[in-house]
PDB file of C-alpha atoms in Angstrom:
ATOM      1  CA  MET A  21      24.322 112.968 123.542  1.00 48.00           C
ATOM      2  CA  ARG A  22      22.288 116.002 122.466  1.00 44.00           C
ATOM      3  CA  SER A  23      19.220 113.896 121.697  1.00 44.00           C
ATOM      4  CA  ALA A  24      19.433 112.296 125.168  1.00 43.00           C
ATOM      5  CA  ILE A  25      19.567 115.737 126.794  1.00 43.00           C
ATOM      6  CA  LYS A  26      16.686 116.965 124.647  1.00 41.00           C
ATOM      7  CA  ALA A  27      14.597 113.860 125.499  1.00 40.00           C
ATOM      8  CA  SER A  28      15.341 114.304 129.218  1.00 42.00           C
ATOM      9  CA  TRP A  29      14.302 117.953 129.039  1.00 37.00           C
ATOM     10  CA  TRP A  30      10.985 117.063 127.370  1.00 37.00           C
ATOM     11  CA  LEU A  31      10.237 114.384 129.976  1.00 38.00           C
ATOM     12  CA  TRP A  32      10.945 116.890 132.743  1.00 39.00           C
ATOM     13  CA  ALA A  33       8.737 119.524 131.044  1.00 44.00           C
ATOM     14  CA  LEU A  34       5.847 117.063 130.679  1.00 41.00           C
ATOM     15  CA  ALA A  35       6.161 116.064 134.336  1.00 46.00           C
ATOM     16  CA  CYS A  36       5.737 119.729 135.305  1.00 49.00           C
ATOM     17  CA  LEU A  37       2.368 120.057 133.515  1.00 50.00           C
ATOM     18  CA  PRO A  38      -0.743 120.037 135.690  1.00 53.00           C
ATOM     19  CA  GLN A  39      -2.357 116.618 135.689  1.00 48.00           C
ATOM     20  CA  ILE A  40      -6.082 116.327 135.921  1.00 49.00           C
ATOM     21  CA  SER A  41      -6.636 116.009 139.643  1.00 44.00           C
ATOM     22  CA  ALA A  42      -8.056 113.003 141.461  1.00 39.00           C
ATOM     23  CA  GLN A  43     -11.444 114.673 141.035  1.00 43.00           C
ATOM     24  CA  GLY A  44     -10.844 114.654 137.273  1.00 56.00           C
ATOM     25  CA  VAL A  45     -10.408 118.380 136.621  1.00 79.00           C
ATOM     26  CA  PRO A  46      -7.537 120.731 135.708  1.00 92.00           C
ATOM     27  CA  PRO A  47      -6.782 123.662 138.033  1.00 93.00           C
ATOM     28  CA  SER A  48      -9.217 126.577 138.175  1.00 92.00           C
ATOM     29  CA  THR A  49      -7.908 130.145 137.973  1.00 92.00           C
ATOM     30  CA  GLY A  50      -6.196 131.190 141.185  1.00 91.00           C
ATOM     31  CA  GLN A  51      -6.479 127.725 142.720  1.00 91.00           C
ATOM     32  CA  ASN A  52      -4.293 127.547 145.863  1.00 92.00           C
ATOM     33  CA  VAL A  53      -2.815 130.991 145.117  1.00 93.00           C
ATOM     34  CA  PRO A  54      -3.288 133.943 147.524  1.00 94.00           C
ATOM     35  CA  PRO A  55      -4.620 137.314 146.300  1.00 91.00           C
ATOM     36  CA  GLY A  56      -1.812 139.205 144.561  1.00 93.00           C
ATOM     37  CA  GLY A  57       0.129 135.973 143.963  1.00 95.00           C
ATOM     38  CA  GLN A  58       1.164 134.525 140.626  1.00 95.00           C
ATOM     39  CA  ASP A  59      -0.895 131.727 139.092  1.00 96.00           C
ATOM     40  CA  LYS A  60       1.773 129.729 137.279  1.00 95.00           C
ATOM     41  CA  ASN A  61      -0.783 127.346 135.738  1.00 96.00           C
ATOM     42  CA  TYR A  62      -2.198 130.184 133.617  1.00 97.00           C
ATOM     43  CA  LEU A  63       0.575 131.781 131.577  1.00 96.00           C
ATOM     44  CA  ILE A  64       0.203 134.995 129.617  1.00 95.00           C
ATOM     45  CA  THR A  65       1.524 134.308 126.118  1.00 94.00           C
ATOM     46  CA  SER A  66       0.434 137.587 124.523  1.00 92.00           C
ATOM     47  CA  ASP A  67      -0.643 140.940 125.929  1.00 91.00           C
ATOM     48  CA  THR A  68      -1.415 144.213 124.163  1.00 91.00           C
ATOM     49  CA  THR A  69      -2.808 145.990 127.251  1.00 88.00           C
ATOM     50  CA  GLY A  70       0.725 146.911 128.297  1.00 83.00           C
ATOM     51  CA  GLU A  71       0.411 145.853 131.919  1.00 83.00           C
ATOM     52  CA  SER A  72       1.869 142.319 132.049  1.00 81.00           C
ATOM     53  CA  THR A  73       5.507 141.302 132.349  1.00 74.00           C
ATOM     54  CA  PHE A  74       5.193 139.235 129.160  1.00 72.00           C
ATOM     55  CA  THR A  75       8.147 139.851 126.860  1.00 72.00           C
ATOM     56  CA  GLY A  76       8.314 138.348 123.395  1.00 71.00           C
ATOM     57  CA  THR A  77       8.729 134.611 123.730  1.00 76.00           C
ATOM     58  CA  ASN A  78       8.808 134.388 127.539  1.00 83.00           C
ATOM     59  CA  PRO A  79       5.327 133.662 128.940  1.00 90.00           C
ATOM     60  CA  ALA A  80       4.543 135.345 132.265  1.00 91.00           C
ATOM     61  CA  PRO A  81       2.320 134.015 135.054  1.00 93.00           C
ATOM     62  CA  ALA A  82      -1.031 135.705 135.544  1.00 95.00           C
ATOM     63  CA  PHE A  83      -1.733 137.457 138.859  1.00 94.00           C
ATOM     64  CA  VAL A  84      -4.631 136.666 141.175  1.00 93.00           C
ATOM     65  CA  VAL A  85      -6.677 139.856 141.533  1.00 91.00           C
ATOM     66  CA  SER A  86      -6.331 141.355 145.009  1.00 88.00           C
ATOM     67  CA  GLY A  87      -8.695 143.624 146.894  1.00 75.00           C
ATOM     68  CA  THR A  88     -12.260 144.122 145.825  1.00 67.00           C
ATOM     69  CA  GLY A  89     -12.975 143.361 142.201  1.00 70.00           C
ATOM     70  CA  PRO A  90     -14.788 145.811 139.995  1.00 73.00           C
ATOM     71  CA  ASN A  91     -18.523 146.273 140.475  1.00 70.00           C
ATOM     72  CA  GLY A  92     -20.444 143.661 138.552  1.00 75.00           C
ATOM     73  CA  TRP A  93     -17.702 141.038 138.267  1.00 81.00           C
ATOM     74  CA  ALA A  94     -18.914 137.477 138.825  1.00 79.00           C
ATOM     75  CA  GLY A  95     -18.380 136.484 142.446  1.00 74.00           C
ATOM     76  CA  TYR A  96     -18.541 140.023 143.812  1.00 67.00           C
ATOM     77  CA  GLY A  97     -21.694 141.322 145.472  1.00 57.00           C
ATOM     78  CA  THR A  98     -24.807 139.521 144.285  1.00 53.00           C
ATOM     79  CA  VAL A  99     -23.364 138.375 140.962  1.00 55.00           C
ATOM     80  CA  THR A 100     -23.181 134.591 140.392  1.00 65.00           C
ATOM     81  CA  GLU A 101     -19.714 133.189 140.825  1.00 76.00           C
ATOM     82  CA  THR A 102     -17.775 130.497 138.980  1.00 78.00           C
ATOM     83  CA  GLY A 103     -16.120 128.902 142.011  1.00 81.00           C
ATOM     84  CA  ALA A 104     -12.704 130.290 141.044  1.00 88.00           C
ATOM     85  CA  LYS A 105     -10.646 133.452 141.555  1.00 90.00           C
ATOM     86  CA  TRP A 106     -10.114 136.214 139.004  1.00 91.00           C
ATOM     87  CA  ILE A 107      -6.694 136.436 137.338  1.00 94.00           C
ATOM     88  CA  ALA A 108      -5.309 139.306 135.254  1.00 93.00           C
ATOM     89  CA  PRO A 109      -2.075 140.772 133.840  1.00 93.00           C
ATOM     90  CA  SER A 110      -1.680 142.698 137.126  1.00 90.00           C
ATOM     91  CA  SER A 111      -3.213 142.144 140.555  1.00 90.00           C
ATOM     92  CA  ASP A 112      -4.805 145.623 140.819  1.00 87.00           C
ATOM     93  CA  GLN A 113      -7.925 145.688 138.653  1.00 86.00           C
ATOM     94  CA  SER A 114      -9.683 148.446 140.605  1.00 81.00           C
ATOM     95  CA  ASN A 115     -11.860 150.938 138.765  1.00 77.00           C
ATOM     96  CA  THR A 116      -9.861 153.740 140.403  1.00 77.00           C
ATOM     97  CA  LEU A 117      -6.635 152.718 138.676  1.00 78.00           C
ATOM     98  CA  ARG A 118      -8.049 151.405 135.417  1.00 77.00           C
ATOM     99  CA  ASN A 119     -11.048 153.425 134.196  1.00 76.00           C
ATOM    100  CA  GLY A 120     -10.466 154.590 130.633  1.00 75.00           C
ATOM    101  CA  LYS A 121      -7.120 152.749 130.364  1.00 82.00           C
ATOM    102  CA  TYR A 122      -5.502 149.515 129.190  1.00 85.00           C
ATOM    103  CA  PRO A 123      -7.425 148.520 126.055  1.00 90.00           C
ATOM    104  CA  GLY A 124      -6.207 145.395 124.284  1.00 92.00           C
ATOM    105  CA  LYS A 125      -6.134 141.622 124.361  1.00 95.00           C
ATOM    106  CA  THR A 126      -4.485 139.211 126.772  1.00 95.00           C
ATOM    107  CA  THR A 127      -3.979 135.528 125.931  1.00 96.00           C
ATOM    108  CA  TYR A 128      -3.783 133.056 128.823  1.00 97.00           C
ATOM    109  CA  ARG A 129      -2.569 129.490 128.263  1.00 97.00           C
ATOM    110  CA  LEU A 130      -3.417 126.455 130.396  1.00 97.00           C
ATOM    111  CA  THR A 131      -1.704 123.185 129.468  1.00 95.00           C
ATOM    112  CA  PHE A 132      -2.778 119.971 131.193  1.00 94.00           C
ATOM    113  CA  ILE A 133      -2.776 116.202 130.724  1.00 93.00           C
ATOM    114  CA  VAL A 134      -5.864 114.017 130.332  1.00 92.00           C
ATOM    115  CA  ASN A 135      -5.534 110.292 130.985  1.00 91.00           C
ATOM    116  CA  ASP A 136      -9.066 109.194 130.042  1.00 92.00           C
ATOM    117  CA  PRO A 137      -9.934 109.433 126.313  1.00 90.00           C
ATOM    118  CA  ASN A 138     -13.620 109.772 127.283  1.00 92.00           C
ATOM    119  CA  ALA A 139     -13.100 112.545 129.836  1.00 92.00           C
ATOM    120  CA  VAL A 140     -15.752 115.258 130.037  1.00 93.00           C
ATOM    121  CA  LEU A 141     -14.892 118.594 131.660  1.00 94.00           C
ATOM    122  CA  THR A 142     -17.326 121.341 132.571  1.00 93.00           C
ATOM    123  CA  MET A 143     -15.934 124.855 132.612  1.00 93.00           C
ATOM    124  CA  LYS A 144     -17.753 127.836 134.127  1.00 93.00           C
ATOM    125  CA  LEU A 145     -16.251 130.932 132.585  1.00 93.00           C
ATOM    126  CA  ALA A 146     -16.320 134.699 133.094  1.00 93.00           C
ATOM    127  CA  ALA A 147     -14.135 137.327 131.416  1.00 94.00           C
ATOM    128  CA  ASP A 148     -13.915 141.105 131.191  1.00 91.00           C
ATOM    129  CA  ASP A 149     -14.968 141.976 128.515  1.00 89.00           C
ATOM    130  CA  PHE A 150     -15.161 139.415 125.674  1.00 93.00           C
ATOM    131  CA  ILE A 151     -13.423 136.063 125.233  1.00 96.00           C
ATOM    132  CA  THR A 152     -12.427 133.520 122.617  1.00 96.00           C
ATOM    133  CA  VAL A 153     -11.601 130.003 123.854  1.00 97.00           C
ATOM    134  CA  LEU A 154      -9.460 127.614 121.817  1.00 96.00           C
ATOM    135  CA  LEU A 155      -8.925 123.962 122.778  1.00 96.00           C
ATOM    136  CA  ASN A 156      -6.073 122.272 120.916  1.00 95.00           C
ATOM    137  CA  THR A 157      -6.954 122.558 117.219  1.00 86.00           C
ATOM    138  CA  ALA A 158     -10.762 122.646 117.586  1.00 88.00           C
ATOM    139  CA  PRO A 159     -12.772 125.591 116.216  1.00 89.00           C
ATOM    140  CA  PRO A 160     -12.851 128.471 118.724  1.00 93.00           C
ATOM    141  CA  TRP A 161     -15.791 129.518 120.887  1.00 94.00           C
ATOM    142  CA  THR A 162     -16.331 133.291 121.146  1.00 95.00           C
ATOM    143  CA  SER A 163     -18.624 135.049 123.588  1.00 94.00           C
ATOM    144  CA  PRO A 164     -21.268 137.074 121.743  1.00 90.00           C
ATOM    145  CA  THR A 165     -21.421 139.608 124.599  1.00 90.00           C
ATOM    146  CA  ALA A 166     -19.345 140.660 127.597  1.00 90.00           C
ATOM    147  CA  ILE A 167     -19.486 137.884 130.215  1.00 91.00           C
ATOM    148  CA  TYR A 168     -17.893 139.408 133.319  1.00 89.00           C
ATOM    149  CA  ALA A 169     -21.224 139.494 135.173  1.00 88.00           C
ATOM    150  CA  ASN A 170     -22.917 136.528 133.507  1.00 88.00           C
ATOM    151  CA  PRO A 171     -20.690 133.445 133.503  1.00 91.00           C
ATOM    152  CA  VAL A 172     -21.261 130.847 130.787  1.00 93.00           C
ATOM    153  CA  THR A 173     -20.821 127.089 131.029  1.00 94.00           C
ATOM    154  CA  LEU A 174     -18.919 125.161 128.364  1.00 95.00           C
ATOM    155  CA  GLN A 175     -18.456 121.410 128.151  1.00 94.00           C
ATOM    156  CA  LEU A 176     -15.193 119.980 126.861  1.00 93.00           C
ATOM    157  CA  ASP A 177     -15.010 116.428 125.521  1.00 93.00           C
ATOM    158  CA  LYS A 178     -13.574 114.437 122.615  1.00 94.00           C
ATOM    159  CA  ASN A 179     -16.276 115.835 120.293  1.00 93.00           C
ATOM    160  CA  ASN A 180     -14.937 119.373 120.653  1.00 92.00           C
ATOM    161  CA  GLY A 181     -11.201 118.785 120.885  1.00 94.00           C
ATOM    162  CA  LEU A 182     -10.377 117.270 124.301  1.00 94.00           C
ATOM    163  CA  GLN A 183      -7.905 114.431 123.814  1.00 93.00           C
ATOM    164  CA  LYS A 184      -5.988 111.862 125.805  1.00 93.00           C
ATOM    165  CA  GLY A 185      -2.538 113.249 126.568  1.00 93.00           C
ATOM    166  CA  THR A 186      -1.449 116.877 126.534  1.00 94.00           C
ATOM    167  CA  ASN A 187      -4.160 119.504 125.994  1.00 95.00           C
ATOM    168  CA  THR A 188      -3.819 123.265 125.619  1.00 96.00           C
ATOM    169  CA  LEU A 189      -6.552 125.788 126.299  1.00 97.00           C
ATOM    170  CA  LEU A 190      -6.046 129.361 125.109  1.00 97.00           C
ATOM    171  CA  PHE A 191      -8.252 132.111 126.533  1.00 97.00           C
ATOM    172  CA  VAL A 192      -8.059 135.341 124.514  1.00 97.00           C
ATOM    173  CA  VAL A 193      -9.621 138.101 126.639  1.00 96.00           C
ATOM    174  CA  ASP A 194     -10.508 141.319 124.814  1.00 95.00           C
ATOM    175  CA  ASN A 195     -10.636 144.383 127.058  1.00 92.00           C
ATOM    176  CA  ALA A 196     -12.717 146.318 124.547  1.00 85.00           C
ATOM    177  CA  GLY A 197     -14.482 148.469 127.143  1.00 70.00           C
ATOM    178  CA  LEU A 198     -11.283 149.803 128.743  1.00 75.00           C
ATOM    179  CA  GLY A 199     -10.903 149.672 132.510  1.00 82.00           C
ATOM    180  CA  PRO A 200     -10.581 146.380 134.436  1.00 88.00           C
ATOM    181  CA  THR A 201      -9.819 143.115 132.647  1.00 90.00           C
ATOM    182  CA  GLY A 202      -9.558 139.540 133.826  1.00 92.00           C
ATOM    183  CA  LEU A 203     -10.341 135.857 133.465  1.00 95.00           C
ATOM    184  CA  ASN A 204     -12.223 133.552 135.826  1.00 93.00           C
ATOM    185  CA  VAL A 205     -12.420 129.813 135.037  1.00 94.00           C
ATOM    186  CA  GLY A 206     -13.897 127.184 137.336  1.00 92.00           C
ATOM    187  CA  PHE A 207     -13.620 123.505 136.357  1.00 92.00           C
ATOM    188  CA  THR A 208     -15.859 120.697 137.574  1.00 85.00           C
TER     189      THR A 208
END
C-alpha cells in the first residue's frame, strides 16, 4: 500500500512540473506573474542574504521585482533587456532600501520536462551581481563579471547536459557588491 501511495505522489509531482511550452521553451522568470507576485516556477533553495522566506528544506517561491528596478539593470532605461521580468528573494530591490546591505548568495531552481532528446534552448540571462548556472550534472557556467547590465546568451542542448525527461537548472546568484540582487532569464 505504501509503495502505491508513494508512486501516486511521484506521478502527481511530475505532473506539476512545467512542461516545455508549445513554443518549445520553459517559463521565463516572472512569466504570467504580476509585479510583487510569487514566481512558483523559480524556487529559492538556498539563501544567505537573509531576505527570503526560505527555511531549511522548504524551498520558497521567488518574488517578481516591483516598482522601478535599480539603475543599470537590464530592461530598465536604455539597457538591453532579456524579454523576462526580474525575480529576487523579495519584491523590493530599490537602491533606497538595499544599498550597503544583503550580501550573500541565492540559489534559484527551475525544474522542467523536455520531450525531444534533440531540443535546443536559448537562454538570455542577467543577474546582479555574478552567477553560476548548473544544468543537471553538467559542468557549471560562471559569469566572469557582473552581468546585471549586460545580459549573456547561453545555449542548452544534449552536448551540455539537456536531456529528455526531467531537467533541473540551478542559478546561484552572488550579491557580492551589496545592494540590489536578482535574476532575469528569458528563454527562446
